[in-house]
Tab-separated table of C-alpha atoms in Angstrom:
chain	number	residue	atom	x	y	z
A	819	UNK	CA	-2.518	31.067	-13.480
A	820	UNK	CA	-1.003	28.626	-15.763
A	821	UNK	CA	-2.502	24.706	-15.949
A	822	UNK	CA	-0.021	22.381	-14.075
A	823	UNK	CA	1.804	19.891	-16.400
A	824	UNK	CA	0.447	16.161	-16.657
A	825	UNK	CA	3.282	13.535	-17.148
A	826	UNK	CA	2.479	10.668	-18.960
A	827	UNK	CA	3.781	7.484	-19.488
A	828	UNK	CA	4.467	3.889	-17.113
A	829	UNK	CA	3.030	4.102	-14.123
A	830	UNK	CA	3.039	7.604	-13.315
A	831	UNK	CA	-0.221	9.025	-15.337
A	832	UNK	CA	-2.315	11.968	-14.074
A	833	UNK	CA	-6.203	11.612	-15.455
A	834	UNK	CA	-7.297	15.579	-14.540
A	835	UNK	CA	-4.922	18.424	-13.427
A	836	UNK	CA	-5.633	21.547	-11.363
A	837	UNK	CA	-3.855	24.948	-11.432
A	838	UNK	CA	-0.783	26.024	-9.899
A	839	UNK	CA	-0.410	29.168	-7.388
A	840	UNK	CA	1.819	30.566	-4.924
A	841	UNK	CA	1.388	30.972	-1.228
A	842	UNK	CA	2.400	33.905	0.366
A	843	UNK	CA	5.162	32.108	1.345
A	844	UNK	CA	6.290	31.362	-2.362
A	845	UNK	CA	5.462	27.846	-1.980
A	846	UNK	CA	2.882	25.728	-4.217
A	847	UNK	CA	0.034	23.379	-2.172
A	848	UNK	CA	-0.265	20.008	-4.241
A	849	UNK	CA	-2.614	17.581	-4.190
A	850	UNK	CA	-2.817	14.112	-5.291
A	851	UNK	CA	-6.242	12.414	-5.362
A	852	UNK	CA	-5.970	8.571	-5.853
A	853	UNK	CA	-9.466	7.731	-7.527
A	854	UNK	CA	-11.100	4.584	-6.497
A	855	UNK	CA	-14.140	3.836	-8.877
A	856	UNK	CA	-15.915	4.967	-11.532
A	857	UNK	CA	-18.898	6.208	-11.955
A	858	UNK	CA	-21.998	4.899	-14.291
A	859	UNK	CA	-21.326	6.767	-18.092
A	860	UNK	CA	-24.787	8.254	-18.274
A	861	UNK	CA	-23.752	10.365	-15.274
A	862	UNK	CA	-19.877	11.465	-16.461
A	863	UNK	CA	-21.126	14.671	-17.967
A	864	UNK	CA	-22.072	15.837	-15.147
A	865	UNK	CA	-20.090	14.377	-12.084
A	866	UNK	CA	-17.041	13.397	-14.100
A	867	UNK	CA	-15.393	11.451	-11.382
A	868	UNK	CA	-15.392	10.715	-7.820
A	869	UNK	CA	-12.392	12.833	-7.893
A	870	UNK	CA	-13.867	15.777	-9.674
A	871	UNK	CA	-16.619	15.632	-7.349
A	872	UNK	CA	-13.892	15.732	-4.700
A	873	UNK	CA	-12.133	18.610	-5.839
A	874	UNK	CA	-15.088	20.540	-6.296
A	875	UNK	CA	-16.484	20.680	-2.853
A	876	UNK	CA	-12.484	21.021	-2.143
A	877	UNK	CA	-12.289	24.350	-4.045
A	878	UNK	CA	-15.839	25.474	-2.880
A	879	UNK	CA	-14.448	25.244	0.569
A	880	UNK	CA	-11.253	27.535	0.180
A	881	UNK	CA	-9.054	25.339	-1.904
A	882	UNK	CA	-9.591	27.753	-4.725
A	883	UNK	CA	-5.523	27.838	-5.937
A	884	UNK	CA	-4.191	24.761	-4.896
A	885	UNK	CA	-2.884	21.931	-7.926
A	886	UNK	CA	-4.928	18.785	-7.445
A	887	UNK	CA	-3.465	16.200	-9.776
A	888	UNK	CA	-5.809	12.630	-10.352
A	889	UNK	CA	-4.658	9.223	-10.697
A	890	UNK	CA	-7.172	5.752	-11.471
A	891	UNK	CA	-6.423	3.224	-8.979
A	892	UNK	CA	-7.975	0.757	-10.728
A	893	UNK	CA	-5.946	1.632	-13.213
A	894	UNK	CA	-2.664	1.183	-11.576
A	895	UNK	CA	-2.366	5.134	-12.025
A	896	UNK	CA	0.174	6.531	-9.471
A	897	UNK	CA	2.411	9.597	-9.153
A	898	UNK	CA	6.118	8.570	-9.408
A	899	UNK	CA	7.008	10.045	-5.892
A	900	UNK	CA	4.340	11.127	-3.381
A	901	UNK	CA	7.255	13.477	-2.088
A	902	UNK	CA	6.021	15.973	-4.601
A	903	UNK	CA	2.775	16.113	-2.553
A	904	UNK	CA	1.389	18.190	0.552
A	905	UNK	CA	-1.192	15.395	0.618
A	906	UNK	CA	-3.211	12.468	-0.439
A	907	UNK	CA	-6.646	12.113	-0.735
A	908	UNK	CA	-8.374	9.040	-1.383
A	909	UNK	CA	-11.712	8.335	-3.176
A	910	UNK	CA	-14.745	6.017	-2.452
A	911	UNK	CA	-15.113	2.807	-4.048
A	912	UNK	CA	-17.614	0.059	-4.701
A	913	UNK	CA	-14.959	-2.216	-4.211
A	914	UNK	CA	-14.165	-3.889	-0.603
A	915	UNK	CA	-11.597	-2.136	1.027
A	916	UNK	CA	-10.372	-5.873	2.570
A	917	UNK	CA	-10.473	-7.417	-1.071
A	918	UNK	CA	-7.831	-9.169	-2.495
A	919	UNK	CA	-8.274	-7.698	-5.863
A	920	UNK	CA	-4.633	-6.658	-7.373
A	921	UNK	CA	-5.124	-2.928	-7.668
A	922	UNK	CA	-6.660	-2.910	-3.925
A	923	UNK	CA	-4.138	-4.785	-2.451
A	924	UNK	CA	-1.510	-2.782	-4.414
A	925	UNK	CA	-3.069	0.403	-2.913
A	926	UNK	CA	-2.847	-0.490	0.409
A	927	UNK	CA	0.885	-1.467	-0.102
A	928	UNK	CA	1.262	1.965	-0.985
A	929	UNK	CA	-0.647	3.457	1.628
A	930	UNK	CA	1.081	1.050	4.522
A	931	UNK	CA	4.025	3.062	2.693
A	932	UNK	CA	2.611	6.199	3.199
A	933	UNK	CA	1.353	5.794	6.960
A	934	UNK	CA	5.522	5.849	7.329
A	935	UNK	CA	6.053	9.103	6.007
A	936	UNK	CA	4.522	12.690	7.492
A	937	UNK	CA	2.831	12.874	3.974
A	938	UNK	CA	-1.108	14.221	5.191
A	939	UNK	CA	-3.262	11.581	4.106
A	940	UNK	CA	-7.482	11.699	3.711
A	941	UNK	CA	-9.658	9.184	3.041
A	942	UNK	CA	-13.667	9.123	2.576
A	943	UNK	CA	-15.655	5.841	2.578
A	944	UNK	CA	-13.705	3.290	0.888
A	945	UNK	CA	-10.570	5.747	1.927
A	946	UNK	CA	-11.651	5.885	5.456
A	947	UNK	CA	-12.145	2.145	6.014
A	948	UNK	CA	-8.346	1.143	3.799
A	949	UNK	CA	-6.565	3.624	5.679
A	950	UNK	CA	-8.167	1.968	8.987
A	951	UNK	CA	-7.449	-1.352	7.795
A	952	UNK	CA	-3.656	-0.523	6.964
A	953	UNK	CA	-3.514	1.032	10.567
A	954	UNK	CA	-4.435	-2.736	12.217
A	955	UNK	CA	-8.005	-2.559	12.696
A	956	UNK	CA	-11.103	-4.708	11.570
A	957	UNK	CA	-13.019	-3.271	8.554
A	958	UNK	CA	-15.911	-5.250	7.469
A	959	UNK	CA	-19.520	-5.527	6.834
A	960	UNK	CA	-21.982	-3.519	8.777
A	961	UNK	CA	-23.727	-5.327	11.041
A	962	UNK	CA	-27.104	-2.969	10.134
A	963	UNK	CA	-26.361	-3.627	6.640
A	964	UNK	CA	-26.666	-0.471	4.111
A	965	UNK	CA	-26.190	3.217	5.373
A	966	UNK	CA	-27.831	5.715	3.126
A	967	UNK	CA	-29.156	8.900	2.681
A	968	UNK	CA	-28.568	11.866	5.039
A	969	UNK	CA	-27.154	10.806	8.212
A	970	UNK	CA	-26.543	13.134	11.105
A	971	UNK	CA	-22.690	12.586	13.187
A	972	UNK	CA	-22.228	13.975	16.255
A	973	UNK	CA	-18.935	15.568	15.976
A	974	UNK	CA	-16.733	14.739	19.056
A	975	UNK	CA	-13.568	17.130	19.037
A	976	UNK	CA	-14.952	20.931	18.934
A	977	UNK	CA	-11.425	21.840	18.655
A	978	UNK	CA	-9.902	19.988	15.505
A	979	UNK	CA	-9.475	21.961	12.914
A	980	UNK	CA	-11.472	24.829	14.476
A	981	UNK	CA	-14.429	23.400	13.248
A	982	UNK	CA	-16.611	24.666	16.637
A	983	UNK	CA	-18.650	22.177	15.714
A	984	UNK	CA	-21.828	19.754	17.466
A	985	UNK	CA	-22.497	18.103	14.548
A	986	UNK	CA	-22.791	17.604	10.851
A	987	UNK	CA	-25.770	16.348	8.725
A	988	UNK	CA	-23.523	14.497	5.835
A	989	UNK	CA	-24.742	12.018	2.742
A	990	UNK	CA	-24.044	8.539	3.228
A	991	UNK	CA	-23.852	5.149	0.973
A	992	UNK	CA	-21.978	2.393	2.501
A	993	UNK	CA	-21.980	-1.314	3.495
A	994	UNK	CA	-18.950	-1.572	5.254
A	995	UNK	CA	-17.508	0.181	8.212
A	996	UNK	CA	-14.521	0.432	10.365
A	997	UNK	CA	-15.340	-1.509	13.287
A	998	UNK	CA	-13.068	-0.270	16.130
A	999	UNK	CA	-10.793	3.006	15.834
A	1000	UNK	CA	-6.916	2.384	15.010
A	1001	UNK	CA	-4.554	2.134	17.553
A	1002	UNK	CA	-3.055	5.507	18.229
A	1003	UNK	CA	-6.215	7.328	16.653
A	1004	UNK	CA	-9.244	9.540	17.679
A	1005	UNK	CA	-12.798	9.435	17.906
A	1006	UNK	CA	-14.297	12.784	15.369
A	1007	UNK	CA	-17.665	11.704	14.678
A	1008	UNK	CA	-19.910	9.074	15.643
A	1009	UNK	CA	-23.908	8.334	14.729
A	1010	UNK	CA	-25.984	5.280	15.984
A	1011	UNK	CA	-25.642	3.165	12.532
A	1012	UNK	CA	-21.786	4.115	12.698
A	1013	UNK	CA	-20.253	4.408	15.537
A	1014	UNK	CA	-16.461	5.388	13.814
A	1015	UNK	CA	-17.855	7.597	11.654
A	1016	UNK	CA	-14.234	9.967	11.635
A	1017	UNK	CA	-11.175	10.021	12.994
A	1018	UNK	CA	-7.781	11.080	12.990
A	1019	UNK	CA	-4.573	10.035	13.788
A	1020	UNK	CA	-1.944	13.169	14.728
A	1021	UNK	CA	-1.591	15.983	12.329
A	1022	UNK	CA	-1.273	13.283	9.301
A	1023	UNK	CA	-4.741	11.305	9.195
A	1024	UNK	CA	-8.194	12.635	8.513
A	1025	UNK	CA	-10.780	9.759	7.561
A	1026	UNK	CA	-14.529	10.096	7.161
A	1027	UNK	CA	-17.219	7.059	6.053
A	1028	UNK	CA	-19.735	9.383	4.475
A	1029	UNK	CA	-19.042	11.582	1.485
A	1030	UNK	CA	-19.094	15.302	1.441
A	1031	UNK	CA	-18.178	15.102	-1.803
A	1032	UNK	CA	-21.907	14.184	-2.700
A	1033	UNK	CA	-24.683	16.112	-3.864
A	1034	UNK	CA	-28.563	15.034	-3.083
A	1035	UNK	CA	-29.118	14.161	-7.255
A	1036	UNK	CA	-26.313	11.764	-7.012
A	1037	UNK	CA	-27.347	9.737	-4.054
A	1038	UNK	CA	-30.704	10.067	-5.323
A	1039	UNK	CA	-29.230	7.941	-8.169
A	1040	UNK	CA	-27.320	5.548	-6.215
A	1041	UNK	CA	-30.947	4.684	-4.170
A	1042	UNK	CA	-32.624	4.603	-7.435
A	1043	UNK	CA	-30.088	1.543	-8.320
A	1044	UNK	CA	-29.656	-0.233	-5.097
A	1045	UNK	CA	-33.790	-0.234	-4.225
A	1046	UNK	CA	-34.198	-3.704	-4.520
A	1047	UNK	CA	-31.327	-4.416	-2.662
A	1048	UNK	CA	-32.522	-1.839	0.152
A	1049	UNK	CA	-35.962	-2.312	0.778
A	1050	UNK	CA	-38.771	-0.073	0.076
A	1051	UNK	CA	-38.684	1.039	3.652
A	1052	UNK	CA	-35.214	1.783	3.490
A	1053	UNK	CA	-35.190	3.562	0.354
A	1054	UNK	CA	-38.068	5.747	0.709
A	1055	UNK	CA	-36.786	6.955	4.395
A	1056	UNK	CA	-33.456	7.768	2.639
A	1057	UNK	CA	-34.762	9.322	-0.334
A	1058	UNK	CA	-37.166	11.551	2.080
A	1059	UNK	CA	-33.961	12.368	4.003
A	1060	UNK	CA	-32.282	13.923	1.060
A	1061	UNK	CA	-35.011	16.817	1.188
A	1062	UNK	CA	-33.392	18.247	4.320
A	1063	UNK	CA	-30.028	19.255	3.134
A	1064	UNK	CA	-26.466	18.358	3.935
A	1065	UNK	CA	-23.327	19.987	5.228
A	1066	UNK	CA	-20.650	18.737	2.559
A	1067	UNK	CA	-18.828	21.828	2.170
A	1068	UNK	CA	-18.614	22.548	5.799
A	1069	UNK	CA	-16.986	19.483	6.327
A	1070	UNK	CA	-14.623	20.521	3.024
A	1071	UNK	CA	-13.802	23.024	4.767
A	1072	UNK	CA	-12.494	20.999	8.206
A	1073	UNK	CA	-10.154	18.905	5.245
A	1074	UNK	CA	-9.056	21.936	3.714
A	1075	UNK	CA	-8.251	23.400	7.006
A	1076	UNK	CA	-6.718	20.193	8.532
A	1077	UNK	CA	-4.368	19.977	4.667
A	1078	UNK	CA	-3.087	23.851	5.290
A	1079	UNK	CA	-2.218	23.420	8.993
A	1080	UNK	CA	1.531	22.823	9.636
């Protein structure tokens, strides 16, 4: 396998690169994940990125060969042409997916631009609720306030993506939420502190508020930080939570399955 080649320069500046393979069909599956955030310095050597951690669980579900090229939102970081793509993923954020800051209004321009094309496009978090709020509906802040730790989703469509599936137990860390689905889309998952939990929209949306990118260590960290703002209560029920496991990968695998079907 040879390492696909970064292009540099103006606004078209990949920050991590995957590698390059054929199908059977002689054609190459290529990814472009648009990173939303960064995360603290102390934890770079290990996580890197949210999109590292992305394409990790990715490639532990199956995505083993695919080219997965990353680009810094914040940064104003974009391929030149999403034609070159199979799909686009989109990262979590800190940020407000309604804010008016420049790069998050400029990356919902471009994914209004997107929703056009038949270009597959995934969000997570942050991704899930600026893809809903591009589509027409309200995003804002929970009315429960903070979602964290390991949340169980009752899984709505056995069918999609031949997932077969009741349920999935998936790691959580979110104030906002996508208040009522988008026109046109459907109902995936659902809990009782977030009732549009997933949902898709034909064969070219896939959105999900928590992260199955996540690991227990990280969201350890992120409760760790935000414990005044939670609560003792709320912290110490989420950090017990993280002792029962999640089903990241599993989920992975539903993206990686719902990327590859035609």
């Amino acid at each position: 396998m040879e390492r696909s080649k970064a292009i540099f320069g103006g606004d078209s500046r990949p920050i991590g690169c995957g590698f390059l393979s054929e199908t059977a069909t002689g054609e190459m599956m290529k990814i472009c994940i648009l990173d939303n955030d960064t995360i603290d310095e102390a934890l770079v050597p290990t996580y890197r990125s949210y999109g590292a951690m992305l394409e990790k669980v990715l490639r532990q579900a199956g995505a083993t060969d695919w080219a997965m090229d990353h680009f810094s939102t914040p940064l104003q970081q974009y391929p030149a042409s999403f034609n070159d793509y199979d799909a686009v993923l989109l990262t979590g954020s800190k940020a407000d997916s309604f804010s008016d800051e420049a790069w998050v209004v400029e990356l919902r321009r471009r994914v209004t631009e997107l929703l056009k094309t038949d270009t597959k496009l995934l969000g997570i978090c942050f991704g899930h609720q600026l893809i809903a709020y591009c589509l027409g509906a309200k995003v804002a802040r929970a009315p429960q306030g903070w979602v964290t730790g390991r949340n169980t989703y009752q899984w709505h469509d056995a069918d999609f993506a031949a997932s077969g599936r009741e349920q999935f137990a998936l790691l959580a860390s979110h104030q906002d939420q996508v208040l009522e689905l988008p026109e046109g889309a459907r109902l995936l998952a659902s809990s009782d502190r977030c009732p549009i939990a997933a949902y898709a929209k034909g064969n070219e949306v896939l959105c999900i508020q928590p992260h199955p990118e996540f690991v227990e260590d990280y969201s350890a960290y992120l409760l760790n930080k935000r414990k005044h703002v939670l609560g003792e209560a709320h912290y110490a029920e989420s950090m017990e939570s993280l002792e029962h496991g999640h089903e990241g990968q599993d989920f992975a695998k539903v993206m990686v399955k719902f990327i590859e079907q035609a």
